[in-house]
Every structure is written in structure tokens, then in C-alpha cells.
N, CA and C of each residue as an Amber inpcrd file, in Angstrom:
protein
   363
  84.4410000 116.8970000 114.8910000  84.8850000 115.9490000 115.3910000
  86.3260000 115.2690000 116.0660000  87.2490000 115.4640000 115.7190000
  88.8860000 115.6790000 116.4370000  88.6260000 116.3470000 117.5420000
  88.2650000 117.1140000 117.3330000  88.2110000 117.7570000 119.2180000
  87.4080000 117.3310000 119.8570000  86.3380000 117.0540000 119.2590000
  85.6530000 116.6090000 120.5210000  86.2350000 114.8530000 120.9810000
  86.7190000 114.7580000 120.6210000  87.5360000 113.2610000 120.6170000
  89.0750000 113.6830000 121.6780000  89.1180000 115.1190000 121.4800000
  90.2560000 115.1260000 122.2200000  89.9470000 115.6410000 123.6700000
  88.8870000 116.6000000 123.6130000  88.1690000 116.7740000 124.5140000
  88.3220000 115.4390000 125.3210000  87.3290000 114.5610000 124.4510000
  87.6490000 112.8440000 125.4830000  88.8450000 112.3420000 126.2170000
  89.5020000 112.4800000 125.2920000  90.6150000 111.9640000 126.0780000
  91.1120000 112.8730000 126.9200000  91.4590000 114.2680000 126.9610000
  92.1190000 115.3750000 128.1140000  90.9760000 115.3950000 129.2790000
  90.1840000 115.0080000 129.4450000  89.4520000 115.2500000 130.7380000
  89.9640000 113.9030000 131.2770000  90.7940000 112.7570000 130.9530000
  90.8360000 111.1850000 131.7260000  92.2240000 111.0890000 131.5070000
  92.7340000 111.4230000 130.0510000  94.3310000 112.0010000 129.9960000
  95.3320000 112.3440000 130.4580000  94.4930000 113.5820000 130.6070000
  95.5540000 115.1540000 130.5830000  95.5000000 115.8890000 129.3030000
  96.4830000 116.6710000 129.8710000  96.3910000 117.6790000 128.7610000
  97.6580000 117.3850000 127.3780000  96.8460000 117.4290000 126.5090000
  97.9310000 117.0380000 124.6280000  98.4750000 118.4270000 125.4420000
 100.0470000 117.6360000 124.8970000 100.6750000 118.0640000 124.8780000
 101.8350000 118.5140000 123.6960000 101.5550000 117.5140000 122.7870000
 102.3590000 117.3480000 121.4250000 101.6240000 115.8840000 120.8120000
 101.3840000 116.4960000 119.2860000 100.9860000 115.1500000 118.2620000
 102.0770000 114.8890000 117.3610000 102.1000000 113.8670000 117.2470000
 103.0770000 113.7590000 115.8450000 102.3600000 113.0530000 114.7620000
 102.4760000 113.8060000 113.4620000 101.5180000 112.9870000 112.3040000
 101.4560000 112.0480000 111.5900000 100.9530000 111.5840000 111.2230000
 100.9870000 110.3230000 110.0390000 101.8030000 111.0070000 109.1590000
 103.0270000 109.4510000 109.2470000 104.5710000 109.6180000 108.9490000
 103.6230000 110.0090000 107.1610000 104.9430000 110.0790000 106.1430000
 104.7000000 110.7240000 104.6390000 104.7660000 109.0940000 104.1870000
 103.5270000 108.9370000 103.2460000 103.9970000 106.9460000 102.7330000
 102.8300000 106.2360000 103.0460000 102.4380000 106.5840000 104.4890000
 100.8810000 105.9180000 105.3140000 100.1220000 106.2130000 104.8050000
  99.1530000 105.0810000 105.0160000  97.4340000 104.6090000 104.2140000
  96.8370000 105.7460000 104.7880000  96.3910000 105.8840000 103.1610000
  95.0550000 106.6300000 103.4590000  94.3500000 106.5010000 104.9810000
  94.1560000 107.6560000 105.9520000  93.4240000 107.6330000 107.2970000
  93.7590000 107.7360000 107.8540000  95.1710000 107.0380000 108.3620000
  96.0890000 107.0980000 108.9420000  96.6590000 108.6980000 110.2780000
  96.0880000 108.0880000 111.4240000  95.4860000 109.2940000 112.5400000
  97.3000000 109.7150000 113.0580000  96.7480000 110.7400000 113.7110000
  98.4780000 111.4380000 114.4060000  97.8970000 110.6550000 115.6260000
  99.1340000 110.6100000 116.3520000  99.5140000 110.0660000 117.9050000
  99.6420000 111.6720000 118.3790000  98.8920000 111.6440000 119.6550000
  98.7790000 112.3750000 120.7050000  99.4530000 112.1010000 122.1720000
 100.4770000 113.0950000 122.3100000 101.2050000 112.9840000 124.0520000
  99.8010000 113.1690000 125.3290000  99.8090000 112.4900000 125.9840000
  98.8040000 113.1400000 127.3360000  99.1380000 113.5580000 128.4260000
  99.3900000 114.3240000 129.7300000 100.3950000 113.9170000 130.8610000
  99.1890000 114.8100000 131.1530000  99.5140000 114.1540000 132.6570000
  98.2730000 115.0070000 133.7270000  97.2390000 114.3420000 133.9090000
  96.9250000 113.1510000 133.6820000  95.1470000 112.5410000 133.4760000
  95.1150000 111.6010000 134.8860000  94.0020000 110.7550000 135.1010000
  93.5990000 110.8440000 136.2340000  93.8860000 109.2790000 136.1090000
  95.6690000 108.9310000 136.4480000  95.9370000 107.6360000 135.9270000
  97.2360000 108.2990000 136.9010000  97.8920000 109.5510000 137.2100000
  98.2920000 109.5430000 137.9580000 100.1190000 109.0990000 138.3710000
 100.7560000 109.4560000 138.6750000 102.1240000 109.1120000 138.7450000
 102.8440000 108.8730000 137.3860000 102.8260000 110.5140000 137.3940000
 104.0910000 111.1510000 136.3520000 103.6550000 110.2170000 135.0130000
 102.5500000 109.1880000 134.6800000 101.9370000 108.7230000 133.6930000
 101.5590000 109.7240000 132.6020000 102.7060000 108.4590000 131.5900000
 102.1710000 109.7950000 129.9580000 101.0350000 109.0100000 128.8490000
 100.2210000 109.2140000 128.6710000  99.3450000 108.3060000 127.9060000
  99.6700000 108.9360000 126.6050000  99.7570000 107.9820000 125.4030000
  99.7940000 107.7680000 123.8540000  97.9720000 107.4220000 123.2860000
  97.4090000 108.6950000 122.4910000  96.3330000 107.6330000 121.7270000
  96.4790000 108.2900000 120.4540000  95.7840000 107.1420000 119.4790000
  95.8140000 107.6080000 117.8730000  94.2430000 108.6670000 117.7900000
  94.3190000 109.7010000 117.1030000  93.7030000 110.9700000 116.9770000
  92.6200000 110.3780000 115.1780000  92.2870000 110.1230000 115.4010000
  91.1650000 109.8760000 113.9500000  91.2090000 108.0630000 112.8880000
  91.7620000 107.3470000 113.6150000  91.4560000 105.8470000 113.6800000
  90.2200000 105.5770000 113.4840000  89.1350000 106.2660000 113.9370000
  87.8350000 105.6990000 114.1560000  87.1430000 106.5360000 113.1530000
  87.8430000 107.7900000 112.3130000  87.4140000 107.6170000 111.2770000
  86.7950000 106.4790000 109.8400000  88.0850000 105.4000000 110.0300000
  87.4860000 104.3590000 109.1650000  87.5840000 103.4750000 109.4580000
  86.1760000 102.5400000 109.4590000  85.6140000 101.4470000 110.0360000
  86.2880000  99.8780000 109.4400000  86.7310000  99.0610000 110.9370000
  87.8640000  98.2630000 110.5830000  86.7610000  97.1910000 111.1250000
  86.9050000  95.9580000 109.6470000  85.4870000  95.2220000 110.6050000
  86.2970000  93.6980000 111.5860000  85.2400000  93.3530000 112.1300000
  84.8560000  92.2680000 113.0150000  85.3550000  91.0100000 112.7570000
  86.2360000  89.8920000 112.9570000  86.0530000  88.6010000 112.1460000
  85.4840000  88.0640000 112.8890000  85.2390000  88.5060000 114.3150000
  84.0630000  87.3060000 114.9680000  82.8180000  87.9440000 114.8470000
  82.0130000  88.8110000 114.4440000  81.2220000  90.0020000 114.3990000
  80.4070000  89.9560000 113.1410000  81.6300000  89.8140000 111.9630000
  80.8580000  91.0000000 111.0650000  80.9360000  92.2670000 110.9270000
  80.8120000  92.7090000 112.1350000  80.2660000  94.5640000 112.0110000
  81.7610000  94.9490000 111.7600000  81.4510000  96.6700000 111.7750000
  82.5880000  97.7160000 111.6510000  82.6570000  97.9860000 113.0370000
  83.4660000  98.0540000 113.4600000  83.8990000  98.6290000 114.4920000
  84.6100000  99.9800000 114.4750000  84.5290000 101.0300000 115.2220000
  85.0700000 102.6080000 115.1580000  86.5250000 102.3390000 116.3050000
  87.2880000 102.5670000 116.0480000  88.3580000 102.4580000 117.0100000
  89.7760000 103.7180000 117.1950000  90.1580000 103.1690000 118.2900000
  91.4570000 104.0220000 118.7230000  92.0500000 103.3380000 119.4340000
  93.7190000 103.6300000 119.5720000  94.5950000 103.0780000 120.4310000
  95.3960000 103.7700000 121.0920000  95.1220000 103.6190000 122.3290000
  95.5880000 103.7650000 123.3630000  97.0220000 103.3670000 124.3500000
  97.9830000 103.6780000 124.7190000  98.9530000 103.3190000 125.5370000
  99.4490000 104.2470000 126.0430000  99.9270000 102.8900000 127.6050000
 100.8930000 104.5740000 128.6030000 101.8190000 103.7600000 129.3490000
 102.7110000 105.1650000 130.2410000 103.7690000 104.4670000 130.9150000
 104.5070000 105.7600000 131.5640000 105.8950000 105.2180000 132.1250000
 106.0830000 106.3680000 132.8280000 107.5530000 106.3880000 131.9700000
 107.9480000 108.0450000 131.9950000 108.4360000 108.2030000 131.4990000
 110.0730000 107.9530000 131.8860000 111.1470000 107.3120000 131.5090000
 112.4030000 107.0530000 131.7410000 113.5960000 108.0050000 131.5310000
 114.4250000 108.6970000 132.1500000 115.8290000 109.1800000 131.6110000
 116.2130000 108.8580000 130.3460000 115.6140000 110.4160000 129.6110000
 116.8960000 109.9630000 128.6170000 115.6200000 109.2120000 127.3100000
 114.6740000 108.9700000 127.3830000 113.4100000 108.1560000 126.5330000
 112.2730000 108.7890000 127.0200000 112.3890000 109.8220000 127.2330000
 110.8300000 110.3860000 127.9360000 109.8020000 110.0610000 126.6710000
 108.7840000 109.6680000 125.6810000 108.1100000 109.4860000 124.6810000
 108.4120000 107.6500000 124.9040000 109.4250000 107.7570000 125.2510000
 109.1160000 105.8500000 124.8030000 108.6890000 105.2420000 123.7360000
 108.5840000 103.9340000 123.1950000 107.9780000 102.8310000 122.3070000
 106.3740000 103.6580000 121.5820000 106.3160000 104.3480000 122.4920000
 104.5160000 104.0730000 122.3810000 104.1380000 104.5310000 120.7390000
 104.5450000 106.2230000 120.3140000 104.5090000 106.6870000 119.3330000
 104.4100000 105.5740000 118.0160000 105.4710000 105.8000000 117.7950000
 105.9550000 104.0030000 116.9280000 105.1820000 102.8150000 116.7260000
 104.7450000 102.1330000 118.1600000 104.1230000 101.5100000 118.2690000
 102.4470000 101.3640000 117.5550000 101.9940000 103.0300000 118.6370000
 100.6180000 102.7020000 117.9710000 100.4220000 103.3670000 116.2490000
 101.1550000 104.2990000 116.0890000 101.6460000 104.2760000 114.6260000
 101.5480000 103.2810000 114.0710000 102.4520000 102.2990000 114.1540000
 102.6450000 100.9170000 113.1100000 101.4300000  99.6220000 113.1140000
 100.7940000 100.2370000 114.4120000  99.5250000  99.4120000 114.6250000
  98.5570000  99.9340000 114.2840000  98.3270000 100.8970000 113.9630000
  96.7510000 101.9430000 113.4460000  97.3100000 101.8180000 111.4610000
  99.0710000 101.3120000 111.5620000  98.6310000 101.5570000 109.9140000
  98.3560000 100.2560000 109.0950000  98.6820000  99.2480000 110.0590000
  98.4050000  97.6970000 109.7900000  97.2320000  97.0640000 109.5660000
  96.7120000  97.8340000 110.8470000  94.4850000  98.1150000 110.6690000
  94.5010000  98.6170000 109.8740000  95.0290000  99.1480000 108.8770000
  94.1830000  99.7830000 107.8640000  94.6410000  99.6700000 106.8780000
  95.6000000  99.0830000 106.5390000  96.1490000  98.6840000 105.2410000
  94.8030000  96.9980000 105.3990000  94.9430000  96.2020000 106.2950000
  94.1300000  95.4590000 106.5530000  92.8650000  95.1280000 106.1480000
  92.2040000  96.3980000 106.7320000  90.9150000  96.7260000 107.3750000
  90.5080000  95.9940000 108.1530000  91.4600000  95.9760000 109.3150000
  90.3390000  94.3420000 110.2990000  90.6620000  95.0640000 112.0530000
  89.8670000  94.8630000 112.8310000  89.3380000  95.2970000 113.6810000
  90.8120000  94.6950000 114.7390000  91.4290000  95.2580000 115.3060000
  91.9100000  94.7070000 116.3840000  90.7470000  93.9060000 117.8820000
  90.9250000  93.0330000 118.1070000  90.0010000  92.5720000 118.8320000
  90.7060000  92.0550000 120.1640000  89.5280000  92.1990000 121.6680000
  90.6580000  91.5850000 122.5760000  91.2700000  90.1610000 122.5080000
  92.3910000  90.1620000 123.0880000  92.8800000  89.0940000 122.6400000
  94.1240000  88.7260000 121.9110000  93.6910000  89.5930000 120.8120000
  94.6160000  89.6350000 119.7350000  96.2950000  89.9970000 120.4210000
  96.9790000  89.3350000 119.6730000  98.7010000  89.5360000 119.0710000
  99.3830000  90.4280000 118.4430000  99.9890000  90.9690000 118.2650000
 101.0400000  91.1940000 117.0850000 101.9000000  91.0720000 117.7230000
 102.6560000  90.6600000 116.0340000 104.1330000  90.5810000 115.8900000
 104.6140000  92.1240000 116.0220000 105.4970000  92.9340000 116.0500000
 105.8360000  94.0650000 115.8460000 107.0910000  94.2470000 115.5200000
 108.0780000  94.9000000 114.8430000 108.7720000  95.0940000 114.6850000
 110.0560000  95.1220000 115.3040000 111.6990000  94.2360000 114.8880000
 112.0790000  94.7310000 116.1910000 112.6480000  96.1820000 116.7620000
 112.6570000  97.0730000 115.1490000 112.9090000  98.5880000 115.1680000
 112.0190000  98.8420000 116.4890000 110.6540000  98.4880000 116.8350000
 109.9560000  99.0990000 117.5090000 109.7340000  98.5860000 118.4030000
 110.5910000  97.5370000 118.9420000 110.7610000  97.0180000 120.9230000
 111.5990000  97.2310000 121.2130000 111.8600000  97.5680000 122.1730000
 112.8100000  98.4080000 123.4460000 113.7010000  96.7080000 123.1960000
 115.1160000  97.5600000 123.8340000 116.2000000  96.2900000 123.9520000
 116.1230000  95.8830000 124.6100000 116.2870000  94.5200000 124.7060000
 116.6880000  93.9540000 126.2310000 118.2070000  94.0480000 127.4810000
 117.4290000  94.5840000 128.6800000 118.2690000  95.1480000 129.5790000
 119.0970000  94.6670000 129.7750000
């Protein structure tokens, strides 16, 4: 199933150029985070997506249905910080979703730990 998911992402986000495995001590079912470049977005955009989060059904608090999600984030690399915060942010959010077994829904706002947020200019 992961191969089909990566193929789907690559068709839209570009080639998979790297991936981060779930950290030691992460909740069961924690996904990898993949980095994709050269996709349809163009302009030097890099995309990051969870790979495998969908395997754990997450409950929608509005409908009571189980949803199968992957998370996605995009940026333009900044010299000296080519990956930016997205790998860590996606890892953190995926772990929070797995811990609570609740789905992230449109319009939801999540607080991030200061260590994951970029420094103010």
C-alpha cells in the first residue's frame, strides 16, 4: 500500500528525494515523512507528506466516522534551512493525532511547541 501512496504523491508532488523514519518512542503507527521535489507546483517548491498515517483510522468528532488521513505541507527552500520546519511539524501533528485517535478536520487550529515554530525575523 505504501508503494501505491508514494506513486500517487510522486505523480503530483514530484520525486521522493528523502524520508524521515518515525522517531524512537513515537506512538504505534507513526508514519514516515517524505520529501518530494519537482512536482506540479513548480517554482522550486518542496513538498512534505506523511507516508503511512492512513493505516490508522482516526475518528471525526463531527460525523463519528473513521477517516484515513495523510498530512501535506509545502515550502520554498531557504538557503541554510533547505527543509524548513515541515518534517518536524508533520511528525508532531501525526503523533498528536495518533495519541488522541481523532482526525484533523478542516478549520482546526493546532498549537505547536515553540521548538517547531520558526524564529521571528
